[in-house]
Coordinates of C-alpha atoms in Angstrom, one line a residue:
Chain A
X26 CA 0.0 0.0 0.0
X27 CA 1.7 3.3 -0.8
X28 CA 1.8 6.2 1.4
X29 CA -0.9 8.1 0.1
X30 CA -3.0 4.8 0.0
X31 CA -2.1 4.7 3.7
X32 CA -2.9 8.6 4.2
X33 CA -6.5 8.2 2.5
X34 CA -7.5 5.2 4.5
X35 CA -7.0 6.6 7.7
X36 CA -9.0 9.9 6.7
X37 CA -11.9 7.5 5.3
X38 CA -11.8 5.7 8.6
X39 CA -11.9 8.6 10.5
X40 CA -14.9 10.3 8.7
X41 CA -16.2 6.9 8.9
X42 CA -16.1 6.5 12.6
X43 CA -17.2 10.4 12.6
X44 CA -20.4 9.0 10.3
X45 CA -21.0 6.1 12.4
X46 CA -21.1 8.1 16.0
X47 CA -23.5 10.5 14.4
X48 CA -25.9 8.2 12.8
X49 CA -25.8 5.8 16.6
X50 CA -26.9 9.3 17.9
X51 CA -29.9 9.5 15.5
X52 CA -28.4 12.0 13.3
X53 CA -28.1 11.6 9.8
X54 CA -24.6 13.5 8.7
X55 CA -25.4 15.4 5.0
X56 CA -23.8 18.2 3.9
X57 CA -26.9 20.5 5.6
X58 CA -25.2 19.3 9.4
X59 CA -21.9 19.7 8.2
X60 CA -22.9 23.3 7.2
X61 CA -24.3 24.1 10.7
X62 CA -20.7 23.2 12.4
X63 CA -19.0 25.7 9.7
X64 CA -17.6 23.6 7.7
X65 CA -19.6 24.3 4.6
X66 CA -19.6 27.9 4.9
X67 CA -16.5 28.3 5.5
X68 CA -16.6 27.1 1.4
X69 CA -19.4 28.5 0.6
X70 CA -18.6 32.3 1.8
X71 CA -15.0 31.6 -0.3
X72 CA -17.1 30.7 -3.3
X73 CA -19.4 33.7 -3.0
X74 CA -16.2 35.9 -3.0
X75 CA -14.8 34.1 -5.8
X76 CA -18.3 35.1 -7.2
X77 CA -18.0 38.3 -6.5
X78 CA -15.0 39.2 -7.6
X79 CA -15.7 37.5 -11.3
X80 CA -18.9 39.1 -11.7
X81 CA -17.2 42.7 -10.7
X82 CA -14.8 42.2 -13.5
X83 CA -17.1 40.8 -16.0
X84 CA -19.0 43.8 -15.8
X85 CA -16.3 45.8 -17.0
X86 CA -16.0 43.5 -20.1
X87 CA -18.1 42.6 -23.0
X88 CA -20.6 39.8 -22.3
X89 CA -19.9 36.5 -23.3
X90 CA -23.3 35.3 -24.0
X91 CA -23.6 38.2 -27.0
X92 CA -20.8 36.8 -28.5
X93 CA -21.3 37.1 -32.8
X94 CA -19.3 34.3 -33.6
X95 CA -15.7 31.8 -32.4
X96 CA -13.3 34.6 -32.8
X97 CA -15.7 37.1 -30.6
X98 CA -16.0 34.6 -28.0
X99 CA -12.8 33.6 -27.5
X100 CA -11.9 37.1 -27.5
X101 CA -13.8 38.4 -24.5
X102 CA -12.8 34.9 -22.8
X103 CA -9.2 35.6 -22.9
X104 CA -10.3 39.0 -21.8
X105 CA -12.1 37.4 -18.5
X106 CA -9.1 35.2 -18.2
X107 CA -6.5 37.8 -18.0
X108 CA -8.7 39.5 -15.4
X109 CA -9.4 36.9 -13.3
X110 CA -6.1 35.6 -13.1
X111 CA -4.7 39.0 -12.6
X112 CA -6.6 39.4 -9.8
X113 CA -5.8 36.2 -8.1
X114 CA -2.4 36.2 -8.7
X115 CA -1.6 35.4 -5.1
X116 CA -4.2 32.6 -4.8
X117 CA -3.0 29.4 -4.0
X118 CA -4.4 26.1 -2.7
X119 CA -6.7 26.2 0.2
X120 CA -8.0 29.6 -0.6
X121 CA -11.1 28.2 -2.1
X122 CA -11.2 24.5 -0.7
X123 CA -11.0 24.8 3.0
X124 CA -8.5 21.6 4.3
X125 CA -12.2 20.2 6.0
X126 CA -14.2 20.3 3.0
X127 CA -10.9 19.1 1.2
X128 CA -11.3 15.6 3.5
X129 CA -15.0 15.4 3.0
X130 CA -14.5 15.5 -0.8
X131 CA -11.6 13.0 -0.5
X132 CA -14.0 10.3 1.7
X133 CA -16.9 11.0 -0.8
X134 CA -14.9 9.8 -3.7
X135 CA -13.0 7.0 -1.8
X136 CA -16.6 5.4 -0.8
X137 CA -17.8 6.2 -4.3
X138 CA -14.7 4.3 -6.0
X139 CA -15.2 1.4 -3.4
X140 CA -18.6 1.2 -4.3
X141 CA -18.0 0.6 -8.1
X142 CA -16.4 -2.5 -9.5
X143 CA -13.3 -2.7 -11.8
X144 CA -15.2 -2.0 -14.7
X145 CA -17.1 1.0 -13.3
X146 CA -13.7 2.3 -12.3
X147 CA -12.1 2.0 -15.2
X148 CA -14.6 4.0 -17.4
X149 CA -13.8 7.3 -14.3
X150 CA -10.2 6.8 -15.0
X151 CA -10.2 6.5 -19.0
X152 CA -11.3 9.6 -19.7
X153 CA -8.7 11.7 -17.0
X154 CA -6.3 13.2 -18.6
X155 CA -2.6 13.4 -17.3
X156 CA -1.1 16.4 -15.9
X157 CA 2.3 17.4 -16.0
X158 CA 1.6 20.1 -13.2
X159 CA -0.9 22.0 -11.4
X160 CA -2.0 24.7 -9.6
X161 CA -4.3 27.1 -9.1
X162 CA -4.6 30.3 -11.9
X163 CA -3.4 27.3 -14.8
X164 CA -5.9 26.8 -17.6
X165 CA -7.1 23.1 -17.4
X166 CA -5.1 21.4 -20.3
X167 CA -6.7 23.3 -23.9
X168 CA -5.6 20.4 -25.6
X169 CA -7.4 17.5 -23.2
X170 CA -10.9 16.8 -23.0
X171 CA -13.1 17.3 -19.7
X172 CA -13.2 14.6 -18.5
X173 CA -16.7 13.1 -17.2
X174 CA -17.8 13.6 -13.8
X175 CA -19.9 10.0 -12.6
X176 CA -23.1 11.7 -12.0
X177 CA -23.7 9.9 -8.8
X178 CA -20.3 10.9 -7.1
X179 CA -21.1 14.8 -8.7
X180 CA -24.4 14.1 -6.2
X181 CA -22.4 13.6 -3.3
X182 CA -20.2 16.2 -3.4
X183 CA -21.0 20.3 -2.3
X184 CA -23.3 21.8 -4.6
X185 CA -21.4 24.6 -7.0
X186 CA -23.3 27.6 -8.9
X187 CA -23.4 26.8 -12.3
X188 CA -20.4 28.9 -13.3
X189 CA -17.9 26.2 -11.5
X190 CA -17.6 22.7 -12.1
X191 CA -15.8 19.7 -10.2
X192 CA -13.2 17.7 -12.7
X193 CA -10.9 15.3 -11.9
X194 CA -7.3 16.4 -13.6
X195 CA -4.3 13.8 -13.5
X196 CA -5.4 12.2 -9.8
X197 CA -6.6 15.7 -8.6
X198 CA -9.8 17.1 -8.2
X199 CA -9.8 20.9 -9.6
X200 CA -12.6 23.1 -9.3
X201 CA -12.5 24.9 -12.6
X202 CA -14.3 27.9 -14.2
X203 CA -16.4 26.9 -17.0
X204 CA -16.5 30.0 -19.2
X205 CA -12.3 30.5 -18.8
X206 CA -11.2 27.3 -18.2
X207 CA -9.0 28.5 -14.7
X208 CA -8.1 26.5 -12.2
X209 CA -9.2 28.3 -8.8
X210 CA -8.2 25.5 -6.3
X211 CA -7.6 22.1 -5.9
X212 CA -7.7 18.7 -3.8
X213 CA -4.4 16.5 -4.8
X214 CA -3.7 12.8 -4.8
X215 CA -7.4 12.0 -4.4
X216 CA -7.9 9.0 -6.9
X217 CA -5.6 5.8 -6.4
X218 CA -2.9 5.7 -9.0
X219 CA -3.5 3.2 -11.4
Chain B
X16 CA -30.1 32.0 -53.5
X17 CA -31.8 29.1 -54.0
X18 CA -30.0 28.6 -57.8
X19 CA -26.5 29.5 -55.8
X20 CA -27.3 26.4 -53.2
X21 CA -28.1 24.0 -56.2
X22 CA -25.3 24.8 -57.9
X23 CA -23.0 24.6 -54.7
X24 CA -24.6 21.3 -53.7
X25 CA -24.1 19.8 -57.3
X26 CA -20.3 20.9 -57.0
X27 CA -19.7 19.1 -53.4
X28 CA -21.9 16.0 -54.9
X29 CA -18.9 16.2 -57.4
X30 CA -16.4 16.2 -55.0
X31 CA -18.2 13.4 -53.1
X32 CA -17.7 11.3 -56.4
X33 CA -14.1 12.0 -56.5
X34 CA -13.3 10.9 -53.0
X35 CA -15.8 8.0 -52.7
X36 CA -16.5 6.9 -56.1
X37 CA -20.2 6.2 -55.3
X38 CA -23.0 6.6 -57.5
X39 CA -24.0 10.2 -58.6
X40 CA -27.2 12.1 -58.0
X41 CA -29.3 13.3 -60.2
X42 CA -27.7 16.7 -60.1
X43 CA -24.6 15.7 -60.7
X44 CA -26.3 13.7 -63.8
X45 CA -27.6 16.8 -65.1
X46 CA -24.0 18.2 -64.8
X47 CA -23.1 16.4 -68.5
X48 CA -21.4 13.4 -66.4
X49 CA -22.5 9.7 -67.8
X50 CA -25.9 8.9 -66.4
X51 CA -25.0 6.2 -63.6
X52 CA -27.9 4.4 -61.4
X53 CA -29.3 6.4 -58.7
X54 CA -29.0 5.5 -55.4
X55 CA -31.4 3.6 -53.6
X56 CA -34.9 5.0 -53.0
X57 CA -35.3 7.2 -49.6
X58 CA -37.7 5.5 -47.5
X59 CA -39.2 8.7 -45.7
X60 CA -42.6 10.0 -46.6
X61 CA -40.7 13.7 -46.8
X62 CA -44.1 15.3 -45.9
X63 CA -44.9 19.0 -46.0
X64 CA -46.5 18.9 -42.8
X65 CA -44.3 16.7 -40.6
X66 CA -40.7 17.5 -38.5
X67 CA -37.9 17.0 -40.0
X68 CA -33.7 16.7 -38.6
X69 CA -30.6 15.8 -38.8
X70 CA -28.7 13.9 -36.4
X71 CA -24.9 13.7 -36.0
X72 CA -22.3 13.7 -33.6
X73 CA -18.8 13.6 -32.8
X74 CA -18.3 15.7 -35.5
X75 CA -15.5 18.2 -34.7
X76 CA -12.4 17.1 -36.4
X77 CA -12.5 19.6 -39.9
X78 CA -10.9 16.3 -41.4
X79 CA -12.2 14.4 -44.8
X80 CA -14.6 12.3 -43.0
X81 CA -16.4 15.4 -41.9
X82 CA -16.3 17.4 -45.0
X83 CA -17.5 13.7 -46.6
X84 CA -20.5 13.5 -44.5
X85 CA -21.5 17.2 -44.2
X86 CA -21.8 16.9 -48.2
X87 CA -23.9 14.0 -48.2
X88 CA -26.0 15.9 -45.7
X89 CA -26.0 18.6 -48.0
X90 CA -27.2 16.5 -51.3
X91 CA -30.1 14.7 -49.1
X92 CA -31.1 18.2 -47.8
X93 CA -31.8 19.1 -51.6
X94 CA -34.6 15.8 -51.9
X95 CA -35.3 15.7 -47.6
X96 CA -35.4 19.5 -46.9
X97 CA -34.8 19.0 -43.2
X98 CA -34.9 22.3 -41.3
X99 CA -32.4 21.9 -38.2
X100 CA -30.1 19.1 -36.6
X101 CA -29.1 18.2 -33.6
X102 CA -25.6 17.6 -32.8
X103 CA -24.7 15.0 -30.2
X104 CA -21.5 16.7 -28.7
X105 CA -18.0 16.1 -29.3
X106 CA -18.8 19.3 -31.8
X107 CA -15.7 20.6 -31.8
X108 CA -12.3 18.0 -31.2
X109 CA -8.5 19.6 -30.4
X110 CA -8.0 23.7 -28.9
X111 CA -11.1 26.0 -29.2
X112 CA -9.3 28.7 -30.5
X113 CA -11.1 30.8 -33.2
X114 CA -10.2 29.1 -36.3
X115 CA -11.7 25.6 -34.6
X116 CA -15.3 27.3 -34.9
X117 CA -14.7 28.1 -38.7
X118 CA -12.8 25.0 -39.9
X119 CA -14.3 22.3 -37.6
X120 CA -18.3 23.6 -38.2
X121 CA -18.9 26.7 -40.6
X122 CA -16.7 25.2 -43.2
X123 CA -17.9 21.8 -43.5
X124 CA -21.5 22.6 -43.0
X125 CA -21.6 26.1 -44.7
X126 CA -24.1 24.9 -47.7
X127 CA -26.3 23.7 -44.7
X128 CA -25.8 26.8 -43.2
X129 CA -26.3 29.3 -45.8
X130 CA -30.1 27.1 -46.6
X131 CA -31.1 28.6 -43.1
X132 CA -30.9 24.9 -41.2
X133 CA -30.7 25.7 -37.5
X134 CA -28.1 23.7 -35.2
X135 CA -28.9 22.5 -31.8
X136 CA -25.7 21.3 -29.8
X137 CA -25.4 19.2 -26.9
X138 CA -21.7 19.1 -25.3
X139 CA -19.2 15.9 -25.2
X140 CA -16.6 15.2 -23.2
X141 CA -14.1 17.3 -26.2
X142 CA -16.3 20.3 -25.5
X143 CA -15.6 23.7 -23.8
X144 CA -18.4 25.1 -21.9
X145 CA -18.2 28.1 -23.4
X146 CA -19.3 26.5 -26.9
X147 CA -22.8 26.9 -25.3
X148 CA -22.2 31.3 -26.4
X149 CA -21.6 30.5 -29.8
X150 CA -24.7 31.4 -31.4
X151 CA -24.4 29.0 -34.6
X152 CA -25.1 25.8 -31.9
X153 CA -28.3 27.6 -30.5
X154 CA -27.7 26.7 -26.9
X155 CA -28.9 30.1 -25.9
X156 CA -25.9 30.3 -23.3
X157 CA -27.6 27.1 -21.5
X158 CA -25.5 23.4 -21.1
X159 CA -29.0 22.2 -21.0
X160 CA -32.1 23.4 -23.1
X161 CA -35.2 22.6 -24.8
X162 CA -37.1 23.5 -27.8
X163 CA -40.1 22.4 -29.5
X164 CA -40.5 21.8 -33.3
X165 CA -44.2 21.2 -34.1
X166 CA -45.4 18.7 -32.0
X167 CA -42.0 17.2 -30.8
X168 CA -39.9 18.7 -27.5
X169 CA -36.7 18.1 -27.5
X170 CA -34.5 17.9 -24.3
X171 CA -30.5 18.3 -25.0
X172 CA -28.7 17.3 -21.3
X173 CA -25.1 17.8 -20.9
X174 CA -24.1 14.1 -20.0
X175 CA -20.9 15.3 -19.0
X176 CA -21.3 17.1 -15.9
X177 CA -24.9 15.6 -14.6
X178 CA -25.9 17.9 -12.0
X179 CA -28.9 17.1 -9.2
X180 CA -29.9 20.4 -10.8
X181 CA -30.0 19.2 -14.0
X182 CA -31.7 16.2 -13.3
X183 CA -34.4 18.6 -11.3
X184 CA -34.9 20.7 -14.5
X185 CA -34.9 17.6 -16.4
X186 CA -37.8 16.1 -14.4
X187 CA -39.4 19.5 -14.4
X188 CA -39.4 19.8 -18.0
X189 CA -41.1 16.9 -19.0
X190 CA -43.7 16.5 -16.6
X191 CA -44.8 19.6 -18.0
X192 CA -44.4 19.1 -21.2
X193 CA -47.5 18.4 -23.4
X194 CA -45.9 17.7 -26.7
X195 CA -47.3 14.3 -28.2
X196 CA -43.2 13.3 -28.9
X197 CA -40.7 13.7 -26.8
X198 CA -37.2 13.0 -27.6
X199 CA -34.0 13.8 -25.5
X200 CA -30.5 13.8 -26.6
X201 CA -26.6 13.6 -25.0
X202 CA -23.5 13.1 -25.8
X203 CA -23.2 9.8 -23.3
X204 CA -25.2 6.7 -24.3
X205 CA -26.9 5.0 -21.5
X206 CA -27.2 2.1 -23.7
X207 CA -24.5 0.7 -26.1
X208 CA -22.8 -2.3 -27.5
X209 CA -19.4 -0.6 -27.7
X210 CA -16.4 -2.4 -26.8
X211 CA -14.5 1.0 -26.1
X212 CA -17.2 2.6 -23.8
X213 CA -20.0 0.5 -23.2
X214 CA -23.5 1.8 -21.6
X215 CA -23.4 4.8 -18.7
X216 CA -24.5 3.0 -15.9
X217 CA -24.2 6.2 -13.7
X218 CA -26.2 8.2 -16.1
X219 CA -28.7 5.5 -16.9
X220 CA -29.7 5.1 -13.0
X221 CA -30.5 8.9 -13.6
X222 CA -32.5 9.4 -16.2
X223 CA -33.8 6.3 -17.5
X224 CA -36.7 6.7 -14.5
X225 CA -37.7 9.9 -15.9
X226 CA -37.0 9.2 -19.6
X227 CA -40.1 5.5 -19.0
X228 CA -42.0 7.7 -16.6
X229 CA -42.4 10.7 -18.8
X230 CA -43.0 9.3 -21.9
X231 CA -40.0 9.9 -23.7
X232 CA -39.6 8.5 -26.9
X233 CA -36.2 8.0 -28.5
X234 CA -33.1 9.2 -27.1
X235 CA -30.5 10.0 -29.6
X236 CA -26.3 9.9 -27.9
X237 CA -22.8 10.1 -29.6
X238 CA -19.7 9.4 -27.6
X239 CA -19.0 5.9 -29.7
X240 CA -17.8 6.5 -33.2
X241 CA -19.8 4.4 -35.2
X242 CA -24.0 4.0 -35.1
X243 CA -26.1 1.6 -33.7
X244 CA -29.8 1.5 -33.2
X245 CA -30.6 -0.7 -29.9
X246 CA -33.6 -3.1 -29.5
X247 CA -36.0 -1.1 -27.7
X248 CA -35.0 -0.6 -24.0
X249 CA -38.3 -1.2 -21.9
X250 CA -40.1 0.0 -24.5
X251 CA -37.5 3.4 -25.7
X252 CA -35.6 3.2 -28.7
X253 CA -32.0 4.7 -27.9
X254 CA -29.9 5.1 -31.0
X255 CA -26.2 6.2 -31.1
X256 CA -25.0 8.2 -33.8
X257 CA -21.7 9.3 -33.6
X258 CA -20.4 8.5 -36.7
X259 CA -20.0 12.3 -38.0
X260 CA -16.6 12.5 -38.7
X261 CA -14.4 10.1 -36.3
X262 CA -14.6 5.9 -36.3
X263 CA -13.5 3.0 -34.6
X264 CA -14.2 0.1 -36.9
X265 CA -15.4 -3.0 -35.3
X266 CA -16.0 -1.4 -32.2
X267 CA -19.7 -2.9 -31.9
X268 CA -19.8 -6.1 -29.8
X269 CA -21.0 -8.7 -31.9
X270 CA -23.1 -10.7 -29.9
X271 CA -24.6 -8.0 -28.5
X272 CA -28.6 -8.9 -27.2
X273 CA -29.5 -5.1 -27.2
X274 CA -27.9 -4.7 -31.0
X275 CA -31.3 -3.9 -33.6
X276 CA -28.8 -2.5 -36.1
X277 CA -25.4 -1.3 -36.0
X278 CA -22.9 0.1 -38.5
X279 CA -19.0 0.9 -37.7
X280 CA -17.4 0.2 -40.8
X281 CA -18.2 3.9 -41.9
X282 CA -19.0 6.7 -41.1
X283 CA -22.8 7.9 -41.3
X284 CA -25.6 10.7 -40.2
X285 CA -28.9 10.1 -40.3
X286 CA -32.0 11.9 -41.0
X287 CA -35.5 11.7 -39.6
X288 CA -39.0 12.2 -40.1
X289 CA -41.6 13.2 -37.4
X290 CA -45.3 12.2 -39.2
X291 CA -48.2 12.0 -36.7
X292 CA -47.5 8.6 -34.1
X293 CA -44.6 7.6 -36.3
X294 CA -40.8 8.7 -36.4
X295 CA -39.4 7.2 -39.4
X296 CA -35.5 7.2 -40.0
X297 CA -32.7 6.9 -42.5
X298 CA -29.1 6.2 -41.7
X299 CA -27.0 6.7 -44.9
X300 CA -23.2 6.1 -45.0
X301 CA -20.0 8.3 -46.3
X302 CA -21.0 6.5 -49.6
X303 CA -24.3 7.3 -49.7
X304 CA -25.7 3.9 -49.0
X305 CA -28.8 3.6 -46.5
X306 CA -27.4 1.5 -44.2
X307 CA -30.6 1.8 -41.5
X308 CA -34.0 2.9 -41.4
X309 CA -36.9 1.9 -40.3
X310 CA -40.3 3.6 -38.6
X311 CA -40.5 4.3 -34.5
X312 CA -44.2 4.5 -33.2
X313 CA -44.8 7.1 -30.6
X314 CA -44.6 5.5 -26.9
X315 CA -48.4 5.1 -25.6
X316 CA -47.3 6.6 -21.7
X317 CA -51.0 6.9 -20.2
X318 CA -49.8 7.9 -16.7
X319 CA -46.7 7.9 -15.2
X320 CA -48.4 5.4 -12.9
X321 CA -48.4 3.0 -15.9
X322 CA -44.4 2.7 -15.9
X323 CA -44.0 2.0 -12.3

């Protein structure tokens, strides 16, 4: 078992001993509890910010959705890029993905994985692309395709506003803007290697 | 304009001939070639009154395959005036820079185009977001939409990031919906005899409940590069059609139970026909042959009771 193997499994048992106690106390743990002890919005005040701050500079810009053709669009999304990432040059892992959600979305997608057999598994991983390196502010890969989120692990993981989307990115899970592509944070090493 | 499309459609059926050899059309008869024997007989009613489409997918390479297929589209529009399509996902293949948009769609499908036939994406796994701003794919800055055409509502998901949300607007959608047909379409099949993918078991826990419950009738997916029309699945047909530009030969399972007809030893595109209860469709190949078709009744739902 590698180290990270090792590392994972002892975070699953203890948000599995965490799950247990609760549900022996007649409390069912969803992300609603978790959000009552902070946990949640501790992320979801980061992600309104994050929010924020795209909106603000948006405004300055040209719309994307009036877009006349390929070359407008991807015009005024290099525009958004430049000001987004501009503005977070400083960001770095974390900012986004506080280190408690980070272990909640690690023990969703390790009981999600051990749920599925080999076959199951193997259709996540196909489509993953590799990564040479990451980190927040990057572009996910233009070259690589998105790879498919399993709709059932996307239904256990925190809710995002329509503008972010969960991938999974070499064996990290990135949280990327969908109209520019960024990278705004990240959860390493989550998925096994193979 | 009209003249101008006839005489650019008889050039690309010319250029067909070059690269495939296959029987001419009667335009390209008229051109002064040797008369040679037409191909075979279309078997859709092509009534003034009825819905007519396109369906491709995995189309986005702005190789020879897609050019080859966008002109055959192109001839059968001229006899089969369909009046949009619907595009499966995987629309655009490689970086989405500017020129991708131009040589990847408006160039191969620019006679279609220019006759005023409407595009309705869905996205693949190849796909930027983003592609749901450009206004040629109609997605009306939505991953997910709908749109009716005569009696018919369509529902285009975005298989590759399946939200709860989505899957609530999904619901939403057609249990209000009081369109006689209802026919969904994604870039994911939940059903398939592929060796390289396979069905989507995730997806097909999702939406298969709504899809029998609703009264959906056909469900149209890409992903695998070849076509295949499945037995009906408890009663919906699901047919995969993403032989628009890229293939993997052999890729169908042979001994596949769920197999009604498949094809992956071309390319294809097919077209259908919406006429009252009945969907009839026509699969035609690079070379022009009809390598499917066949008539769909309309799904008899009474109550969503009646499908649990």
């Amino acid at each position: 078992m590698t180290p990270a193997r090792r590392v994972l499994n002892t975070m699953h048992q203890s948000i599995v001993g965490v799950l247990v106690a609760a549900a022996m106390s007649s409390e069912v743990p969803v992300w609603g509890q978790t959000a009552a002890s902070g946990t949640l919005q501790e992320f979801e005040a980061h992600i309104t910010d994050y929010l924020k701050l795209r909106q603000d500079l948006g405004s300055k810009l040209q719309p994307l959705s009036t877009a006349a053709d390929g070359t407008d669009l991807a015009a005024r999304q290099a525009a958004l890029t430049a000001a987004i990432r501009a503005a977070r040059r400083t960001a770095k892992p974390g900012d986004v993905i506080p280190p408690s959600v980070a272990r909640l979305i690690v023990a969703a997608i390790v009981q999600d994985i051990e749920k599925r057999g080999p076959q199951a598994s193997r259709a996540i991983f196909e489509e993953i692309p590799p990564v040479a390196a990451l980190a927040v502010n990057r572009d996910y890969p233009a070259e690589a395709a998105l790879a498919t989120m399993p709709p059932l692990l996307l239904s256990t993981l925190p809710e995002l506003p329509e503008s972010l989307q969960y991938r999974f990115l070499g064996r990290s899970i990135v949280i990327m803007d969908v109209d520019t592509e960024l990278i705004i944070d990240y959860v390493p090493d989550v998925l096994p290697t193979r | 304009m009209k003249g101008a499309f006839v005489i650019r459609a008889t050039l690309a059926a010319l250029v067909l001939l070059s690269l495939s050899g296959t029987a001419p059309t009667a335009q390209t008869a008229r051109a002064g070639q040797t008369a040679q024997p037409a191909p075979p007989a279309s078997t859709l009613p092509n009534d003034k009154d009825s819905v007519k489409f396109l369906a491709i997918g995995d189309t986005g390479t702005g190789g020879s395959a897609e050019y080859q297929i966008a002109l055959r589209a192109t001839d059968a529009h001229q006899r089969f005036p369909f009046g949009f399509a619907i595009m499966m996902g995987d629309n655009l293949y490689g970086t989405e820079g500017p020129s991708a948009y131009l040589n990847k769609f408006e160039k191969p499908y620019k006679a279609l185009l220019d006759a005023g036939v409407k595009f309705y994406a869905s996205l693949g796994n190849h796909d930027e977001p983003s592609q749901r701003f450009y206004k040629p794919f109609n997605m009306d800055g939505q991953r997910y939409y709908s749109f009716t055409k005569g009696d018919v509502e369509f529902f285009a998901l975005d298989s590759t990031y399946m939200t709860p949300q989505q899957t609530d607007w999904l619901k939403e959608g057609l249990e209000r919906s009081d369109k006689k047909w209802k026919i969904a379409y994604f870039h994911h099949p939940i059903y398939s005899s592929g060796a390289r993918h396979g069905s989507e078991l995730d997806l097909q826990q999702i939406v298969e409940p709504l899809f029998l419950k609703n009264g959906v009738d056909v469900v149209f997916s890409g992903h695998e590069h070849f076509y295949e029309r499945l037995k009906p699945q408890k009663g919906i047909t699901y047919i995969t059609q993403g032989g628009g530009a890229k293939l993997r030969e052999g890729n169908i399972r042979p001994n596949s139970a769920m197999t009604a007809k498949g094809f992956d030893t071309d390319n294809s595109f097919t077209l259908v026909e919406i006429l009252n209860d009945q969907m009839f469709f026509e699969t035609i190949s690079r070379q022009g042959r009809i390598v499917d078709s066949g008539v769909i009744p309309r799904r008899e739902v009474a109550s969503p009771a009646a499908t649990q």
